[in-house]
């Protein structure tokens, strides 16, 4: 809300939310996480309906899968193999998608984007 207050007078800006597959469906043992992510998605949808007509691009990005980074590398010994096989997400590829969203023209805004490794089993 605070970001939107700064963007509204200019009539432009981007607000992006990062979700997970739990934004779309709950999993066994993950009720609290799923309800929070479902809620975040609903906030993004509501904000998009309110702010898009005023020039603010609001998007929800589902990022599903392990991401190469400190956490993954401290919990897995096979990260290099997973990267070589494109089984985990590369941070630079995630970032490239956020930059793409940021640069979209108003005539074709994306509201929801789903990023996952090609090997994901849906």
Tab-separated table of N, CA and C in Angstrom:
chain	number	residue	atom	x	y	z
A	1	UNK	N	0.827	-1.190	0.000
A	1	UNK	CA	0.000	0.000	0.000
A	1	UNK	C	0.869	1.251	0.000
A	2	UNK	N	1.946	1.227	0.770
A	2	UNK	CA	2.825	2.390	0.828
A	2	UNK	C	3.494	2.648	-0.520
A	3	UNK	N	3.900	1.584	-1.188
A	3	UNK	CA	4.510	1.746	-2.509
A	3	UNK	C	3.512	2.360	-3.485
A	4	UNK	N	2.286	1.870	-3.448
A	4	UNK	CA	1.256	2.392	-4.350
A	4	UNK	C	1.027	3.879	-4.107
A	5	UNK	N	1.073	4.306	-2.876
A	5	UNK	CA	0.880	5.733	-2.570
A	5	UNK	C	1.918	6.604	-3.251
A	6	UNK	N	3.132	6.106	-3.374
A	6	UNK	CA	4.190	6.854	-4.052
A	6	UNK	C	4.038	6.806	-5.575
A	7	UNK	N	3.509	5.705	-6.078
A	7	UNK	CA	3.395	5.520	-7.525
A	7	UNK	C	2.174	6.212	-8.119
A	8	UNK	N	1.095	6.277	-7.364
A	8	UNK	CA	-0.157	6.822	-7.899
A	8	UNK	C	-0.038	8.240	-8.450
A	9	UNK	N	0.622	9.170	-7.772
A	9	UNK	CA	0.731	10.515	-8.347
A	9	UNK	C	1.478	10.537	-9.688
A	10	UNK	N	2.383	9.594	-9.894
A	10	UNK	CA	3.126	9.516	-11.152
A	10	UNK	C	2.352	8.769	-12.231
A	11	UNK	N	1.351	7.961	-11.797
A	11	UNK	CA	0.572	7.177	-12.755
A	11	UNK	C	1.330	6.031	-13.385
A	12	UNK	N	2.357	5.543	-12.681
A	12	UNK	CA	3.109	4.404	-13.194
A	12	UNK	C	3.893	3.761	-12.059
A	13	UNK	N	4.285	2.518	-12.302
A	13	UNK	CA	5.063	1.773	-11.322
A	13	UNK	C	4.750	0.294	-11.408
A	14	UNK	N	5.503	-0.487	-10.671
A	14	UNK	CA	5.341	-1.943	-10.642
A	14	UNK	C	5.351	-2.433	-9.213
A	15	UNK	N	4.434	-3.327	-8.908
A	15	UNK	CA	4.408	-4.006	-7.611
A	15	UNK	C	4.310	-5.496	-7.912
A	16	UNK	N	5.343	-6.238	-7.517
A	16	UNK	CA	5.393	-7.660	-7.806
A	16	UNK	C	5.423	-8.457	-6.506
A	17	UNK	N	4.593	-9.485	-6.450
A	17	UNK	CA	4.533	-10.391	-5.309
A	17	UNK	C	5.088	-11.736	-5.733
A	18	UNK	N	5.829	-12.385	-4.833
A	18	UNK	CA	6.365	-13.712	-5.116
A	18	UNK	C	5.610	-14.744	-4.304
A	19	UNK	N	5.036	-15.696	-5.012
A	19	UNK	CA	4.298	-16.778	-4.382
A	19	UNK	C	4.998	-18.109	-4.625
A	20	UNK	N	4.246	-19.159	-4.415
A	20	UNK	CA	4.733	-20.521	-4.617
A	20	UNK	C	3.558	-21.347	-5.119
A	21	UNK	N	3.794	-22.611	-5.419
A	21	UNK	CA	2.684	-23.458	-5.841
A	21	UNK	C	1.591	-23.470	-4.783
A	22	UNK	N	1.964	-23.270	-3.524
A	22	UNK	CA	0.970	-23.210	-2.446
A	22	UNK	C	-0.007	-22.049	-2.649
A	23	UNK	N	0.317	-21.095	-3.520
A	23	UNK	CA	-0.613	-20.016	-3.859
A	23	UNK	C	-1.796	-20.552	-4.653
A	24	UNK	N	-1.604	-21.709	-5.292
A	24	UNK	CA	-2.605	-22.276	-6.192
A	24	UNK	C	-3.324	-23.484	-5.615
A	25	UNK	N	-2.611	-24.236	-4.773
A	25	UNK	CA	-3.218	-25.432	-4.173
A	25	UNK	C	-2.473	-25.767	-2.883
A	26	UNK	N	-3.215	-26.225	-1.916
A	26	UNK	CA	-2.621	-26.602	-0.637
A	26	UNK	C	-2.034	-28.000	-0.693
A	27	UNK	N	-1.072	-28.232	0.154
A	27	UNK	CA	-0.457	-29.556	0.241
A	27	UNK	C	-0.619	-30.111	1.642
A	28	UNK	N	-0.596	-31.413	1.759
A	28	UNK	CA	-0.722	-32.071	3.046
A	28	UNK	C	0.375	-31.580	3.995
A	29	UNK	N	-0.020	-31.113	5.164
A	29	UNK	CA	0.930	-30.635	6.154
A	29	UNK	C	1.373	-29.194	5.950
A	30	UNK	N	0.813	-28.513	4.970
A	30	UNK	CA	1.227	-27.148	4.661
A	30	UNK	C	0.056	-26.168	4.692
A	31	UNK	N	-0.919	-26.402	5.548
A	31	UNK	CA	-2.113	-25.552	5.596
A	31	UNK	C	-1.772	-24.102	5.923
A	32	UNK	N	-0.899	-23.876	6.881
A	32	UNK	CA	-0.554	-22.497	7.254
A	32	UNK	C	0.169	-21.789	6.110
A	33	UNK	N	1.120	-22.461	5.490
A	33	UNK	CA	1.853	-21.867	4.375
A	33	UNK	C	0.919	-21.592	3.204
A	34	UNK	N	0.067	-22.573	2.885
A	34	UNK	CA	-0.851	-22.408	1.757
A	34	UNK	C	-1.833	-21.268	1.999
A	35	UNK	N	-2.349	-21.150	3.213
A	35	UNK	CA	-3.310	-20.070	3.471
A	35	UNK	C	-2.636	-18.706	3.343
A	36	UNK	N	-1.395	-18.609	3.760
A	36	UNK	CA	-0.665	-17.340	3.614
A	36	UNK	C	-0.416	-17.031	2.139
A	37	UNK	N	-0.019	-18.022	1.370
A	37	UNK	CA	0.258	-17.804	-0.046
A	37	UNK	C	-1.029	-17.574	-0.845
A	38	UNK	N	-2.110	-18.285	-0.488
A	38	UNK	CA	-3.409	-18.013	-1.113
A	38	UNK	C	-3.790	-16.561	-0.852
A	39	UNK	N	-3.585	-16.114	0.388
A	39	UNK	CA	-3.911	-14.736	0.763
A	39	UNK	C	-3.083	-13.726	-0.003
A	40	UNK	N	-1.805	-13.989	-0.167
A	40	UNK	CA	-0.932	-13.098	-0.919
A	40	UNK	C	-1.407	-12.977	-2.365
A	41	UNK	N	-1.796	-14.100	-2.950
A	41	UNK	CA	-2.303	-14.082	-4.328
A	41	UNK	C	-3.581	-13.247	-4.419
A	42	UNK	N	-4.465	-13.387	-3.428
A	42	UNK	CA	-5.703	-12.601	-3.416
A	42	UNK	C	-5.406	-11.110	-3.280
A	43	UNK	N	-4.436	-10.753	-2.460
A	43	UNK	CA	-4.029	-9.348	-2.327
A	43	UNK	C	-3.535	-8.834	-3.674
A	44	UNK	N	-2.705	-9.613	-4.355
A	44	UNK	CA	-2.190	-9.206	-5.662
A	44	UNK	C	-3.322	-9.016	-6.662
A	45	UNK	N	-4.298	-9.922	-6.659
A	45	UNK	CA	-5.429	-9.796	-7.575
A	45	UNK	C	-6.244	-8.549	-7.270
A	46	UNK	N	-6.521	-8.316	-6.008
A	46	UNK	CA	-7.298	-7.136	-5.614
A	46	UNK	C	-6.563	-5.851	-5.956
A	47	UNK	N	-5.276	-5.816	-5.658
A	47	UNK	CA	-4.494	-4.625	-5.968
A	47	UNK	C	-4.420	-4.384	-7.475
A	48	UNK	N	-4.309	-5.453	-8.253
A	48	UNK	CA	-4.258	-5.298	-9.711
A	48	UNK	C	-5.560	-4.683	-10.223
A	49	UNK	N	-6.682	-5.139	-9.700
A	49	UNK	CA	-7.967	-4.590	-10.149
A	49	UNK	C	-8.119	-3.120	-9.752
A	50	UNK	N	-7.567	-2.771	-8.622
A	50	UNK	CA	-7.660	-1.391	-8.147
A	50	UNK	C	-6.631	-0.482	-8.818
A	51	UNK	N	-5.409	-0.965	-8.978
A	51	UNK	CA	-4.315	-0.095	-9.389
A	51	UNK	C	-3.994	-0.120	-10.881
A	52	UNK	N	-4.273	-1.221	-11.566
A	52	UNK	CA	-3.953	-1.288	-12.995
A	52	UNK	C	-4.604	-0.155	-13.789
A	53	UNK	N	-5.882	0.163	-13.549
A	53	UNK	CA	-6.488	1.270	-14.297
A	53	UNK	C	-5.824	2.619	-14.016
A	54	UNK	N	-5.038	2.670	-12.946
A	54	UNK	CA	-4.346	3.910	-12.573
A	54	UNK	C	-2.880	3.893	-12.997
A	55	UNK	N	-2.507	2.890	-13.810
A	55	UNK	CA	-1.156	2.842	-14.360
A	55	UNK	C	-0.144	2.045	-13.574
A	56	UNK	N	-0.567	1.362	-12.503
A	56	UNK	CA	0.357	0.566	-11.689
A	56	UNK	C	0.241	-0.901	-12.099
A	57	UNK	N	1.349	-1.484	-12.504
A	57	UNK	CA	1.386	-2.888	-12.913
A	57	UNK	C	1.585	-3.753	-11.670
A	58	UNK	N	0.609	-4.580	-11.358
A	58	UNK	CA	0.685	-5.498	-10.218
A	58	UNK	C	0.721	-6.921	-10.766
A	59	UNK	N	1.712	-7.693	-10.338
A	59	UNK	CA	1.841	-9.069	-10.808
A	59	UNK	C	2.161	-9.998	-9.648
A	60	UNK	N	1.748	-11.237	-9.818
A	60	UNK	CA	2.025	-12.304	-8.855
A	60	UNK	C	2.870	-13.351	-9.582
A	61	UNK	N	4.031	-13.660	-9.041
A	61	UNK	CA	4.951	-14.607	-9.670
A	61	UNK	C	5.060	-15.849	-8.803
A	62	UNK	N	4.658	-16.981	-9.362
A	62	UNK	CA	4.818	-18.263	-8.682
A	62	UNK	C	6.228	-18.762	-8.988
A	63	UNK	N	7.019	-18.939	-7.957
A	63	UNK	CA	8.367	-19.498	-8.112
A	63	UNK	C	8.347	-20.846	-7.397
A	64	UNK	N	8.399	-21.909	-8.189
A	64	UNK	CA	8.243	-23.239	-7.620
A	64	UNK	C	9.457	-24.096	-7.915
A	65	UNK	N	10.163	-24.449	-6.881
A	65	UNK	CA	11.305	-25.334	-7.033
A	65	UNK	C	12.475	-24.847	-6.206
A	66	UNK	N	13.458	-25.692	-6.104
A	66	UNK	CA	14.685	-25.313	-5.408
A	66	UNK	C	15.394	-24.238	-6.220
A	67	UNK	N	15.994	-23.297	-5.514
A	67	UNK	CA	16.716	-22.197	-6.143
A	67	UNK	C	18.179	-22.305	-5.729
A	68	UNK	N	19.066	-22.188	-6.693
A	68	UNK	CA	20.494	-22.225	-6.384
A	68	UNK	C	20.840	-21.046	-5.491
A	69	UNK	N	21.375	-21.333	-4.352
A	69	UNK	CA	21.755	-20.292	-3.403
A	69	UNK	C	22.303	-20.918	-2.135
A	70	UNK	N	22.533	-20.100	-1.137
A	70	UNK	CA	23.148	-20.552	0.114
A	70	UNK	C	22.328	-21.666	0.766
A	71	UNK	N	21.010	-21.486	0.849
A	71	UNK	CA	20.177	-22.499	1.512
A	71	UNK	C	20.269	-23.842	0.785
A	72	UNK	N	20.075	-23.818	-0.526
A	72	UNK	CA	20.116	-25.063	-1.293
A	72	UNK	C	21.493	-25.701	-1.210
A	73	UNK	N	22.529	-24.900	-1.350
A	73	UNK	CA	23.888	-25.444	-1.317
A	73	UNK	C	24.276	-25.972	0.058
A	74	UNK	N	23.666	-25.447	1.121
A	74	UNK	CA	23.979	-25.956	2.454
A	74	UNK	C	23.185	-27.212	2.797
A	75	UNK	N	22.191	-27.543	1.974
A	75	UNK	CA	21.357	-28.712	2.235
A	75	UNK	C	21.487	-29.816	1.192
A	76	UNK	N	22.186	-29.538	0.099
A	76	UNK	CA	22.335	-30.518	-0.980
A	76	UNK	C	23.804	-30.618	-1.364
A	77	UNK	N	24.231	-31.803	-1.734
A	77	UNK	CA	25.615	-31.979	-2.190
A	77	UNK	C	25.691	-32.106	-3.707
A	78	UNK	N	24.545	-32.134	-4.376
A	78	UNK	CA	24.512	-32.387	-5.819
A	78	UNK	C	24.057	-31.172	-6.634
A	79	UNK	N	24.280	-29.977	-6.111
A	79	UNK	CA	23.767	-28.769	-6.764
A	79	UNK	C	24.337	-28.599	-8.171
A	80	UNK	N	25.619	-28.832	-8.349
A	80	UNK	CA	26.216	-28.657	-9.679
A	80	UNK	C	25.568	-29.594	-10.695
A	81	UNK	N	25.301	-30.821	-10.291
A	81	UNK	CA	24.628	-31.773	-11.172
A	81	UNK	C	23.203	-31.301	-11.481
A	82	UNK	N	22.505	-30.829	-10.463
A	82	UNK	CA	21.136	-30.335	-10.669
A	82	UNK	C	21.117	-29.127	-11.595
A	83	UNK	N	22.090	-28.246	-11.452
A	83	UNK	CA	22.198	-27.083	-12.347
A	83	UNK	C	22.472	-27.527	-13.784
A	84	UNK	N	23.369	-28.484	-13.943
A	84	UNK	CA	23.717	-28.978	-15.282
A	84	UNK	C	22.502	-29.600	-15.967
A	85	UNK	N	21.633	-30.211	-15.180
A	85	UNK	CA	20.435	-30.853	-15.739
A	85	UNK	C	19.216	-29.922	-15.735
A	86	UNK	N	19.418	-28.658	-15.327
A	86	UNK	CA	18.328	-27.666	-15.259
A	86	UNK	C	17.172	-28.138	-14.390
A	87	UNK	N	17.503	-28.734	-13.245
A	87	UNK	CA	16.492	-29.258	-12.326
A	87	UNK	C	16.175	-28.254	-11.227
A	88	UNK	N	17.051	-27.301	-10.998
A	88	UNK	CA	16.768	-26.253	-10.014
A	88	UNK	C	16.808	-24.898	-10.720
A	89	UNK	N	16.176	-23.945	-10.103
A	89	UNK	CA	16.067	-22.601	-10.674
A	89	UNK	C	17.356	-21.808	-10.454
A	90	UNK	N	17.752	-21.097	-11.484
A	90	UNK	CA	18.929	-20.227	-11.394
A	90	UNK	C	18.459	-18.814	-11.037
A	91	UNK	N	19.038	-18.209	-10.015
A	91	UNK	CA	18.601	-16.865	-9.604
A	91	UNK	C	18.638	-15.849	-10.740
A	92	UNK	N	19.644	-15.928	-11.602
A	92	UNK	CA	19.738	-14.954	-12.683
A	92	UNK	C	18.599	-15.099	-13.692
A	93	UNK	N	18.080	-16.323	-13.852
A	93	UNK	CA	16.944	-16.544	-14.753
A	93	UNK	C	15.648	-16.033	-14.123
A	94	UNK	N	15.515	-16.215	-12.817
A	94	UNK	CA	14.359	-15.653	-12.111
A	94	UNK	C	14.394	-14.134	-12.242
A	95	UNK	N	15.559	-13.544	-11.990
A	95	UNK	CA	15.706	-12.089	-12.079
A	95	UNK	C	15.371	-11.588	-13.478
A	96	UNK	N	15.803	-12.311	-14.508
A	96	UNK	CA	15.528	-11.894	-15.892
A	96	UNK	C	14.025	-11.822	-16.142
A	97	UNK	N	13.263	-12.724	-15.538
A	97	UNK	CA	11.814	-12.693	-15.705
A	97	UNK	C	11.189	-11.503	-14.994
A	98	UNK	N	11.722	-11.142	-13.833
A	98	UNK	CA	11.219	-9.948	-13.143
A	98	UNK	C	11.534	-8.682	-13.938
A	99	UNK	N	12.719	-8.634	-14.544
A	99	UNK	CA	13.067	-7.481	-15.390
A	99	UNK	C	12.132	-7.427	-16.592
A	100	UNK	N	11.841	-8.567	-17.193
A	100	UNK	CA	10.909	-8.640	-18.319
A	100	UNK	C	9.537	-8.100	-17.905
A	101	UNK	N	9.060	-8.515	-16.730
A	101	UNK	CA	7.779	-7.989	-16.219
A	101	UNK	C	7.836	-6.472	-16.057
A	102	UNK	N	8.921	-6.010	-15.479
A	102	UNK	CA	9.089	-4.577	-15.230
A	102	UNK	C	9.035	-3.771	-16.532
A	103	UNK	N	9.564	-4.328	-17.593
A	103	UNK	CA	9.645	-3.613	-18.864
A	103	UNK	C	8.433	-3.804	-19.775
A	104	UNK	N	7.437	-4.549	-19.333
A	104	UNK	CA	6.270	-4.777	-20.187
A	104	UNK	C	5.537	-3.476	-20.498
A	105	UNK	N	5.013	-3.430	-21.718
A	105	UNK	CA	4.186	-2.304	-22.129
A	105	UNK	C	2.758	-2.494	-21.610
A	106	UNK	N	2.078	-1.411	-21.353
A	106	UNK	CA	0.729	-1.459	-20.785
A	106	UNK	C	-0.271	-2.210	-21.658
A	107	UNK	N	-0.012	-2.305	-22.935
A	107	UNK	CA	-0.971	-2.973	-23.826
A	107	UNK	C	-1.029	-4.482	-23.586
A	108	UNK	N	-0.058	-5.040	-22.879
A	108	UNK	CA	-0.034	-6.493	-22.664
A	108	UNK	C	0.653	-6.829	-21.342
A	109	UNK	N	0.071	-6.376	-20.254
A	109	UNK	CA	0.622	-6.680	-18.934
A	109	UNK	C	0.318	-8.109	-18.525
A	110	UNK	N	1.277	-8.750	-17.918
A	110	UNK	CA	1.085	-10.062	-17.318
A	110	UNK	C	0.695	-9.855	-15.862
A	111	UNK	N	-0.340	-10.564	-15.422
A	111	UNK	CA	-0.671	-10.492	-13.995
A	111	UNK	C	-0.041	-11.659	-13.238
A	112	UNK	N	-0.055	-12.845	-13.837
A	112	UNK	CA	0.493	-13.995	-13.112
A	112	UNK	C	1.470	-14.746	-13.997
A	113	UNK	N	2.617	-15.053	-13.418
A	113	UNK	CA	3.684	-15.739	-14.118
A	113	UNK	C	4.101	-16.927	-13.261
A	114	UNK	N	4.341	-18.050	-13.892
A	114	UNK	CA	4.699	-19.279	-13.189
A	114	UNK	C	6.093	-19.697	-13.628
A	115	UNK	N	7.050	-19.692	-12.700
A	115	UNK	CA	8.426	-20.080	-12.997
A	115	UNK	C	8.745	-21.378	-12.265
A	116	UNK	N	9.195	-22.352	-13.015
A	116	UNK	CA	9.568	-23.646	-12.435
A	116	UNK	C	10.525	-24.339	-13.383
A	117	UNK	N	11.361	-25.255	-12.885
A	117	UNK	CA	12.258	-25.970	-13.793
A	117	UNK	C	11.454	-26.819	-14.774
A	118	UNK	N	11.996	-27.041	-15.942
A	118	UNK	CA	11.298	-27.803	-16.965
A	118	UNK	C	10.979	-29.223	-16.514
A	119	UNK	N	11.743	-29.731	-15.551
A	119	UNK	CA	11.550	-31.117	-15.091
A	119	UNK	C	10.450	-31.256	-14.059
A	120	UNK	N	9.828	-30.139	-13.660
A	120	UNK	CA	8.752	-30.179	-12.664
A	120	UNK	C	7.644	-31.123	-13.093
A	121	UNK	N	7.094	-31.864	-12.147
A	121	UNK	CA	6.069	-32.869	-12.460
A	121	UNK	C	4.652	-32.389	-12.213
A	122	UNK	N	4.414	-31.135	-12.170
A	122	UNK	CA	3.093	-30.528	-12.002
A	122	UNK	C	2.216	-31.363	-11.113
